[in-house]
PDB file of C-alpha atoms in Angstrom:
ATOM      1  CA  MET A  16       3.083  22.048   6.958  1.00  0.00           C
ATOM      2  CA  ALA A  17       4.174  23.863   3.794  1.00  0.00           C
ATOM      3  CA  LYS A  18       3.446  22.505   0.325  1.00  0.00           C
ATOM      4  CA  ASP A  19       7.265  22.517  -0.273  1.00  0.00           C
ATOM      5  CA  ALA A  20       7.756  19.940   2.405  1.00  0.00           C
ATOM      6  CA  LYS A  21      10.246  17.167   1.611  1.00  0.00           C
ATOM      7  CA  ALA A  22       8.350  13.953   0.740  1.00  0.00           C
ATOM      8  CA  VAL A  23       9.764  10.547  -0.037  1.00  0.00           C
ATOM      9  CA  VAL A  24       8.149   7.326  -1.200  1.00  0.00           C
ATOM     10  CA  PHE A  25       9.401   3.955   0.042  1.00  0.00           C
ATOM     11  CA  ILE A  26       8.669   0.265  -0.143  1.00  0.00           C
ATOM     12  CA  PRO A  27       9.753  -2.024   2.712  1.00  0.00           C
ATOM     13  CA  ILE A  28      10.669  -5.479   1.527  1.00  0.00           C
ATOM     14  CA  LYS A  29      11.158  -8.635   3.523  1.00  0.00           C
ATOM     15  CA  MET A  30      12.673 -11.290   1.287  1.00  0.00           C
ATOM     16  CA  ASN A  31      11.663 -14.153   3.636  1.00  0.00           C
ATOM     17  CA  SER A  32       7.922 -13.740   3.235  1.00  0.00           C
ATOM     18  CA  GLU A  33       5.980 -16.445   4.997  1.00  0.00           C
ATOM     19  CA  ARG A  34       2.447 -16.875   3.612  1.00  0.00           C
ATOM     20  CA  VAL A  35       3.385 -16.583  -0.068  1.00  0.00           C
ATOM     21  CA  LYS A  36       7.001 -17.721  -0.656  1.00  0.00           C
ATOM     22  CA  ASN A  37       9.211 -15.077  -2.246  1.00  0.00           C
ATOM     23  CA  LYS A  38       6.090 -13.137  -3.069  1.00  0.00           C
ATOM     24  CA  ASN A  39       7.774  -9.736  -3.554  1.00  0.00           C
ATOM     25  CA  ILE A  40       9.858 -11.073  -6.437  1.00  0.00           C
ATOM     26  CA  ARG A  41       7.565 -13.838  -7.615  1.00  0.00           C
ATOM     27  CA  PRO A  42       7.001 -13.697 -11.371  1.00  0.00           C
ATOM     28  CA  PHE A  43       3.716 -13.204 -13.142  1.00  0.00           C
ATOM     29  CA  SER A  44       2.962 -15.556 -16.050  1.00  0.00           C
ATOM     30  CA  ASP A  45       5.025 -13.417 -18.479  1.00  0.00           C
ATOM     31  CA  GLY A  46       8.065 -13.444 -16.187  1.00  0.00           C
ATOM     32  CA  THR A  47       7.566  -9.932 -14.717  1.00  0.00           C
ATOM     33  CA  PRO A  48       8.431  -9.899 -10.966  1.00  0.00           C
ATOM     34  CA  LEU A  49       5.631  -8.620  -8.747  1.00  0.00           C
ATOM     35  CA  ILE A  50       7.760  -5.870  -7.300  1.00  0.00           C
ATOM     36  CA  ARG A  51       8.367  -4.322 -10.773  1.00  0.00           C
ATOM     37  CA  LEU A  52       4.833  -3.036 -10.981  1.00  0.00           C
ATOM     38  CA  ILE A  53       4.937  -0.860  -7.845  1.00  0.00           C
ATOM     39  CA  LEU A  54       8.452   0.244  -8.658  1.00  0.00           C
ATOM     40  CA  ASP A  55       7.340   1.470 -12.064  1.00  0.00           C
ATOM     41  CA  THR A  56       4.429   3.250 -10.380  1.00  0.00           C
ATOM     42  CA  ILE A  57       6.440   5.128  -7.783  1.00  0.00           C
ATOM     43  CA  LEU A  58       8.737   6.343 -10.554  1.00  0.00           C
ATOM     44  CA  GLN A  59       5.759   8.221 -11.976  1.00  0.00           C
ATOM     45  CA  VAL A  60       4.948  10.044  -8.726  1.00  0.00           C
ATOM     46  CA  PRO A  61       6.009  13.649  -9.127  1.00  0.00           C
ATOM     47  CA  ASN A  62       7.548  16.140  -6.692  1.00  0.00           C
ATOM     48  CA  VAL A  63       9.131  13.711  -4.342  1.00  0.00           C
ATOM     49  CA  ALA A  64      12.706  13.914  -3.024  1.00  0.00           C
ATOM     50  CA  GLY A  65      13.502  10.258  -3.238  1.00  0.00           C
ATOM     51  CA  ARG A  66      12.097   6.728  -4.018  1.00  0.00           C
ATOM     52  CA  TYR A  67      13.487   3.918  -1.926  1.00  0.00           C
ATOM     53  CA  VAL A  68      13.366   0.190  -1.220  1.00  0.00           C
ATOM     54  CA  TYR A  69      14.088  -0.686   2.378  1.00  0.00           C
ATOM     55  CA  CYS A  70      15.415  -4.231   2.658  1.00  0.00           C
ATOM     56  CA  SER A  71      18.034  -6.220   4.584  1.00  0.00           C
ATOM     57  CA  ASP A  72      19.038  -8.325   1.565  1.00  0.00           C
ATOM     58  CA  GLU A  73      21.144  -6.647  -1.138  1.00  0.00           C
ATOM     59  CA  ALA A  74      19.823  -9.348  -3.607  1.00  0.00           C
ATOM     60  CA  ILE A  75      16.854  -7.118  -4.080  1.00  0.00           C
ATOM     61  CA  CYS A  76      19.063  -4.652  -5.963  1.00  0.00           C
ATOM     62  CA  GLU A  77      18.992  -6.622  -9.156  1.00  0.00           C
ATOM     63  CA  TYR A  78      15.264  -5.844  -9.467  1.00  0.00           C
ATOM     64  CA  LEU A  79      15.575  -2.132  -8.905  1.00  0.00           C
ATOM     65  CA  PRO A  80      15.327   0.195 -11.976  1.00  0.00           C
ATOM     66  CA  GLN A  81      17.243   3.427 -12.326  1.00  0.00           C
ATOM     67  CA  GLY A  82      15.677   6.015  -9.948  1.00  0.00           C
ATOM     68  CA  ILE A  83      15.022   3.650  -7.086  1.00  0.00           C
ATOM     69  CA  GLU A  84      17.573   3.758  -4.306  1.00  0.00           C
ATOM     70  CA  PHE A  85      18.344   0.825  -1.997  1.00  0.00           C
ATOM     71  CA  VAL A  86      18.562   1.417   1.791  1.00  0.00           C
ATOM     72  CA  LYS A  87      19.775  -1.480   3.839  1.00  0.00           C
ATOM     73  CA  ARG A  88      17.937  -2.231   7.008  1.00  0.00           C
ATOM     74  CA  ASP A  89      18.830  -4.199  10.106  1.00  0.00           C
ATOM     75  CA  PRO A  90      17.961  -7.946   9.651  1.00  0.00           C
ATOM     76  CA  ARG A  91      16.248  -7.875  13.061  1.00  0.00           C
ATOM     77  CA  LEU A  92      13.423  -5.866  11.345  1.00  0.00           C
ATOM     78  CA  ASP A  93      12.622  -9.053   9.353  1.00  0.00           C
ATOM     79  CA  LEU A  94      11.555 -11.024  12.336  1.00  0.00           C
ATOM     80  CA  SER A  95       7.863 -11.984  12.498  1.00  0.00           C
ATOM     81  CA  THR A  96       7.836 -10.696  16.039  1.00  0.00           C
ATOM     82  CA  THR A  97       8.966  -7.184  15.036  1.00  0.00           C
ATOM     83  CA  PRO A  98       6.131  -4.611  15.188  1.00  0.00           C
ATOM     84  CA  PHE A  99       5.750  -3.097  11.681  1.00  0.00           C
ATOM     85  CA  ASN A 100       5.726   0.485  13.075  1.00  0.00           C
ATOM     86  CA  GLU A 101       9.280  -0.271  14.266  1.00  0.00           C
ATOM     87  CA  VAL A 102      10.318  -0.741  10.589  1.00  0.00           C
ATOM     88  CA  LEU A 103       8.796   2.652   9.748  1.00  0.00           C
ATOM     89  CA  ILE A 104      10.471   4.376  12.695  1.00  0.00           C
ATOM     90  CA  GLU A 105      13.828   2.962  11.679  1.00  0.00           C
ATOM     91  CA  PHE A 106      13.378   4.107   8.044  1.00  0.00           C
ATOM     92  CA  ALA A 107      12.602   7.645   9.300  1.00  0.00           C
ATOM     93  CA  LYS A 108      15.919   7.627  11.162  1.00  0.00           C
ATOM     94  CA  ASP A 109      17.771   6.386   8.062  1.00  0.00           C
ATOM     95  CA  VAL A 110      16.090   8.787   5.570  1.00  0.00           C
ATOM     96  CA  PRO A 111      15.156  12.156   7.010  1.00  0.00           C
ATOM     97  CA  ALA A 112      12.076  13.755   5.434  1.00  0.00           C
ATOM     98  CA  ASP A 113       9.041  15.766   6.333  1.00  0.00           C
ATOM     99  CA  VAL A 114       6.467  13.322   4.809  1.00  0.00           C
ATOM    100  CA  TYR A 115       6.638   9.596   4.119  1.00  0.00           C
ATOM    101  CA  ALA A 116       4.563   7.741   1.624  1.00  0.00           C
ATOM    102  CA  LEU A 117       4.652   3.992   2.378  1.00  0.00           C
ATOM    103  CA  THR A 118       3.493   1.494  -0.248  1.00  0.00           C
ATOM    104  CA  HIS A 119       3.958  -2.136  -0.918  1.00  0.00           C
ATOM    105  CA  SER A 120       4.815  -4.550  -3.740  1.00  0.00           C
ATOM    106  CA  THR A 121       1.719  -6.492  -2.663  1.00  0.00           C
ATOM    107  CA  ALA A 122      -0.488  -3.611  -3.866  1.00  0.00           C
ATOM    108  CA  PRO A 123       0.654  -3.856  -7.481  1.00  0.00           C
ATOM    109  CA  PHE A 124      -2.217  -1.898  -9.168  1.00  0.00           C
ATOM    110  CA  ILE A 125      -2.353   1.279  -7.107  1.00  0.00           C
ATOM    111  CA  HIS A 126      -2.095   4.299  -9.382  1.00  0.00           C
ATOM    112  CA  ALA A 127       0.604   7.025  -9.145  1.00  0.00           C
ATOM    113  CA  GLN A 128      -2.144   9.550  -8.949  1.00  0.00           C
ATOM    114  CA  SER A 129      -3.586   7.965  -5.798  1.00  0.00           C
ATOM    115  CA  ILE A 130      -0.122   8.161  -4.159  1.00  0.00           C
ATOM    116  CA  GLU A 131       0.288  11.756  -5.312  1.00  0.00           C
ATOM    117  CA  LYS A 132      -3.147  12.616  -3.924  1.00  0.00           C
ATOM    118  CA  GLY A 133      -2.158  11.270  -0.439  1.00  0.00           C
ATOM    119  CA  ILE A 134       1.127  13.123  -0.460  1.00  0.00           C
ATOM    120  CA  ASP A 135      -0.484  16.450  -1.457  1.00  0.00           C
ATOM    121  CA  ALA A 136      -3.135  16.137   1.303  1.00  0.00           C
ATOM    122  CA  VAL A 137      -0.527  15.680   4.013  1.00  0.00           C
ATOM    123  CA  CYS A 138       1.883  18.297   2.574  1.00  0.00           C
ATOM    124  CA  SER A 139      -0.923  20.837   2.466  1.00  0.00           C
ATOM    125  CA  GLY A 140      -1.132  20.764   6.287  1.00  0.00           C
ATOM    126  CA  ASP A 141      -4.809  20.079   6.287  1.00  0.00           C
ATOM    127  CA  TYR A 142      -4.250  16.409   7.275  1.00  0.00           C
ATOM    128  CA  ASP A 143      -1.739  14.691   9.402  1.00  0.00           C
ATOM    129  CA  SER A 144      -1.884  11.438   7.457  1.00  0.00           C
ATOM    130  CA  ALA A 145      -3.530   9.672   4.519  1.00  0.00           C
ATOM    131  CA  LEU A 146      -4.544   6.146   3.701  1.00  0.00           C
ATOM    132  CA  THR A 147      -6.195   4.221   0.913  1.00  0.00           C
ATOM    133  CA  VAL A 148      -9.627   2.564   1.570  1.00  0.00           C
ATOM    134  CA  ALA A 149     -12.156   0.552  -0.285  1.00  0.00           C
ATOM    135  CA  LYS A 150     -15.980   1.175   0.099  1.00  0.00           C
ATOM    136  CA  ILE A 151     -18.104  -1.738   1.348  1.00  0.00           C
ATOM    137  CA  GLN A 152     -21.837  -1.700   0.691  1.00  0.00           C
ATOM    138  CA  GLU A 153     -22.774  -5.291   1.339  1.00  0.00           C
ATOM    139  CA  PHE A 154     -24.909  -7.306   3.706  1.00  0.00           C
ATOM    140  CA  LEU A 155     -22.592  -7.939   6.667  1.00  0.00           C
ATOM    141  CA  TRP A 156     -23.032 -10.350   9.565  1.00  0.00           C
ATOM    142  CA  LYS A 157     -21.460 -10.406  13.074  1.00  0.00           C
ATOM    143  CA  ASP A 158     -21.794 -12.978  15.814  1.00  0.00           C
ATOM    144  CA  GLY A 159     -24.538 -14.807  13.870  1.00  0.00           C
ATOM    145  CA  LYS A 160     -26.658 -11.628  13.380  1.00  0.00           C
ATOM    146  CA  PRO A 161     -27.010  -9.084  10.562  1.00  0.00           C
ATOM    147  CA  PHE A 162     -24.608  -6.225  11.329  1.00  0.00           C
ATOM    148  CA  ASN A 163     -25.849  -3.400   9.017  1.00  0.00           C
ATOM    149  CA  TYR A 164     -29.394  -4.209   7.986  1.00  0.00           C
ATOM    150  CA  ASP A 165     -32.785  -5.482   9.256  1.00  0.00           C
ATOM    151  CA  VAL A 166     -33.816  -8.921   7.850  1.00  0.00           C
ATOM    152  CA  ASN A 167     -37.392  -7.734   8.094  1.00  0.00           C
ATOM    153  CA  ASN A 168     -36.739  -4.741   5.898  1.00  0.00           C
ATOM    154  CA  ILE A 169     -34.085  -5.585   3.452  1.00  0.00           C
ATOM    155  CA  PRO A 170     -32.769  -2.505   1.610  1.00  0.00           C
ATOM    156  CA  ARG A 171     -31.105  -2.308  -1.735  1.00  0.00           C
ATOM    157  CA  THR A 172     -27.283  -2.746  -1.325  1.00  0.00           C
ATOM    158  CA  GLN A 173     -26.758   0.838  -2.783  1.00  0.00           C
ATOM    159  CA  ASP A 174     -28.934   2.130   0.107  1.00  0.00           C
ATOM    160  CA  LEU A 175     -26.786   0.589   2.745  1.00  0.00           C
ATOM    161  CA  GLU A 176     -24.658   3.046   4.732  1.00  0.00           C
ATOM    162  CA  PRO A 177     -21.200   2.623   3.253  1.00  0.00           C
ATOM    163  CA  LEU A 178     -18.320   1.295   5.416  1.00  0.00           C
ATOM    164  CA  PHE A 179     -14.614   1.533   4.523  1.00  0.00           C
ATOM    165  CA  THR A 180     -11.814  -0.980   4.908  1.00  0.00           C
ATOM    166  CA  GLU A 181      -8.093  -0.074   4.735  1.00  0.00           C
ATOM    167  CA  THR A 182      -6.513  -1.557   1.628  1.00  0.00           C
ATOM    168  CA  CYS A 183      -3.024  -1.420   3.177  1.00  0.00           C
ATOM    169  CA  GLY A 184      -1.797  -0.196  -0.265  1.00  0.00           C
ATOM    170  CA  LEU A 185      -0.726   3.298   0.865  1.00  0.00           C
ATOM    171  CA  PHE A 186      -0.059   5.213   4.108  1.00  0.00           C
ATOM    172  CA  VAL A 187       1.215   8.715   4.125  1.00  0.00           C
ATOM    173  CA  TYR A 188       2.319  10.336   7.368  1.00  0.00           C
ATOM    174  CA  ARG A 189       4.321  13.170   8.876  1.00  0.00           C
ATOM    175  CA  HIS A 190       7.746  12.652  10.335  1.00  0.00           C
ATOM    176  CA  ASP A 191       6.674  13.617  13.819  1.00  0.00           C
ATOM    177  CA  LEU A 192       3.741  11.310  13.724  1.00  0.00           C
ATOM    178  CA  ILE A 193       5.815   8.202  13.277  1.00  0.00           C
ATOM    179  CA  THR A 194       8.756   9.288  15.380  1.00  0.00           C
ATOM    180  CA  ASN A 195       7.008  10.925  18.306  1.00  0.00           C
ATOM    181  CA  GLN A 196       3.672   9.167  18.446  1.00  0.00           C
ATOM    182  CA  LYS A 197       4.724   5.868  16.920  1.00  0.00           C
ATOM    183  CA  ARG A 198       1.734   5.963  14.498  1.00  0.00           C
ATOM    184  CA  ARG A 199       1.208   5.975  10.770  1.00  0.00           C
ATOM    185  CA  ILE A 200      -2.343   7.126  11.040  1.00  0.00           C
ATOM    186  CA  GLY A 201      -3.055  10.269  12.827  1.00  0.00           C
ATOM    187  CA  ASP A 202      -6.179  11.964  14.283  1.00  0.00           C
ATOM    188  CA  LYS A 203      -7.022  13.677  11.118  1.00  0.00           C
ATOM    189  CA  PRO A 204      -6.440  11.263   8.162  1.00  0.00           C
ATOM    190  CA  TYR A 205      -7.389  11.837   4.585  1.00  0.00           C
ATOM    191  CA  LEU A 206      -9.134   8.831   3.042  1.00  0.00           C
ATOM    192  CA  ILE A 207      -8.322   7.912  -0.543  1.00  0.00           C
ATOM    193  CA  GLU A 208     -11.040   5.710  -1.886  1.00  0.00           C
ATOM    194  CA  LEU A 209      -9.793   3.169  -4.419  1.00  0.00           C
ATOM    195  CA  ASP A 210     -11.611   1.050  -7.019  1.00  0.00           C
ATOM    196  CA  LYS A 211     -11.545  -2.765  -6.721  1.00  0.00           C
ATOM    197  CA  ILE A 212      -8.482  -3.278  -8.943  1.00  0.00           C
ATOM    198  CA  GLN A 213      -6.415  -0.635  -7.163  1.00  0.00           C
ATOM    199  CA  SER A 214      -7.475  -2.266  -3.897  1.00  0.00           C
ATOM    200  CA  VAL A 215      -6.024  -5.741  -4.699  1.00  0.00           C
ATOM    201  CA  ASP A 216      -3.750  -6.781  -1.913  1.00  0.00           C
ATOM    202  CA  ILE A 217      -1.655  -9.972  -2.117  1.00  0.00           C
ATOM    203  CA  ASN A 218      -1.448 -11.893   1.185  1.00  0.00           C
ATOM    204  CA  GLU A 219      -2.374 -15.486   0.347  1.00  0.00           C
ATOM    205  CA  PRO A 220      -1.509 -17.717  -2.612  1.00  0.00           C
ATOM    206  CA  ASP A 221      -4.996 -17.267  -4.125  1.00  0.00           C
ATOM    207  CA  ASP A 222      -4.436 -13.512  -4.120  1.00  0.00           C
ATOM    208  CA  PHE A 223      -1.405 -13.959  -6.304  1.00  0.00           C
ATOM    209  CA  LEU A 224      -3.369 -15.996  -8.813  1.00  0.00           C
ATOM    210  CA  ILE A 225      -6.091 -13.281  -8.978  1.00  0.00           C
ATOM    211  CA  ALA A 226      -3.450 -10.529  -9.354  1.00  0.00           C
ATOM    212  CA  ASP A 227      -1.747 -12.555 -12.183  1.00  0.00           C
ATOM    213  CA  ALA A 228      -5.074 -12.825 -14.007  1.00  0.00           C
ATOM    214  CA  ILE A 229      -5.674  -9.081 -13.660  1.00  0.00           C
ATOM    215  CA  TYR A 230      -2.163  -8.208 -14.708  1.00  0.00           C
ATOM    216  CA  THR A 231      -2.370 -10.544 -17.796  1.00  0.00           C
ATOM    217  CA  LYS A 232      -5.663  -9.010 -18.834  1.00  0.00           C
ATOM    218  CA  ILE A 233      -4.365  -5.494 -18.482  1.00  0.00           C
ATOM    219  CA  THR A 234      -1.141  -6.303 -20.309  1.00  0.00           C
ATOM    220  CA  LYS A 235      -3.126  -7.784 -23.167  1.00  0.00           C
ATOM    221  CA  GLU A 236      -5.430  -4.848 -23.432  1.00  0.00           C
ATOM    222  CA  ARG A 237      -2.492  -2.479 -23.392  1.00  0.00           C
ATOM    223  CA  GLY A 238      -0.811  -4.503 -26.197  1.00  0.00           C
ATOM    224  CA  ARG A 239      -3.941  -4.226 -28.371  1.00  0.00           C
ATOM    225  CA  LYS A 240      -4.043  -0.428 -27.965  1.00  0.00           C
ATOM    226  CA  GLU A 241      -0.381  -0.095 -28.827  1.00  0.00           C
TER     227      GLU A 241
END
């Protein structure tokens, strides 16, 4: 795939979120809606052909800054029984491109540079997909037994073999991967390791409280510097 491949960034939004009510537009302590953070971030990603929000409810449009386009999706894609890859397949039909970068409002602290890194990797042709991960070097247990260390010879945590977990903050994939193979991760993915703050993912009410605390701290620090 050529480096001049057409790449787009998009955010799928389901307004009827279940675990955290209205989480995509839920305001932080200063009134800033959650979705605003990722929207501002993708506006900073260079060399993309478009930046989109994919949502069935046009009410989301009042939260979209200039430079973000709204694409209306079928309400059937909002059902809890709808496989998420079906949402991605339908978006690929609605917005033709060579490469898609999928991110979420629930990953508010991911950097534009991390998104750009994933897009560049896939557009280079060296990888068929990219995703963000977080490194785990901790003592893990499974089925009541230590999973990655020997209790008779306890190593330092930094000497444990690192494992990686998907952060779900970013997936980048080729058009043919999602449309033909129905996958967002291919056989040759590029892993983008994120730090703990970029890895924050909001799924539960407590996650939002943690994100609000991080956001408030970052905002205060930025205010002091300015």
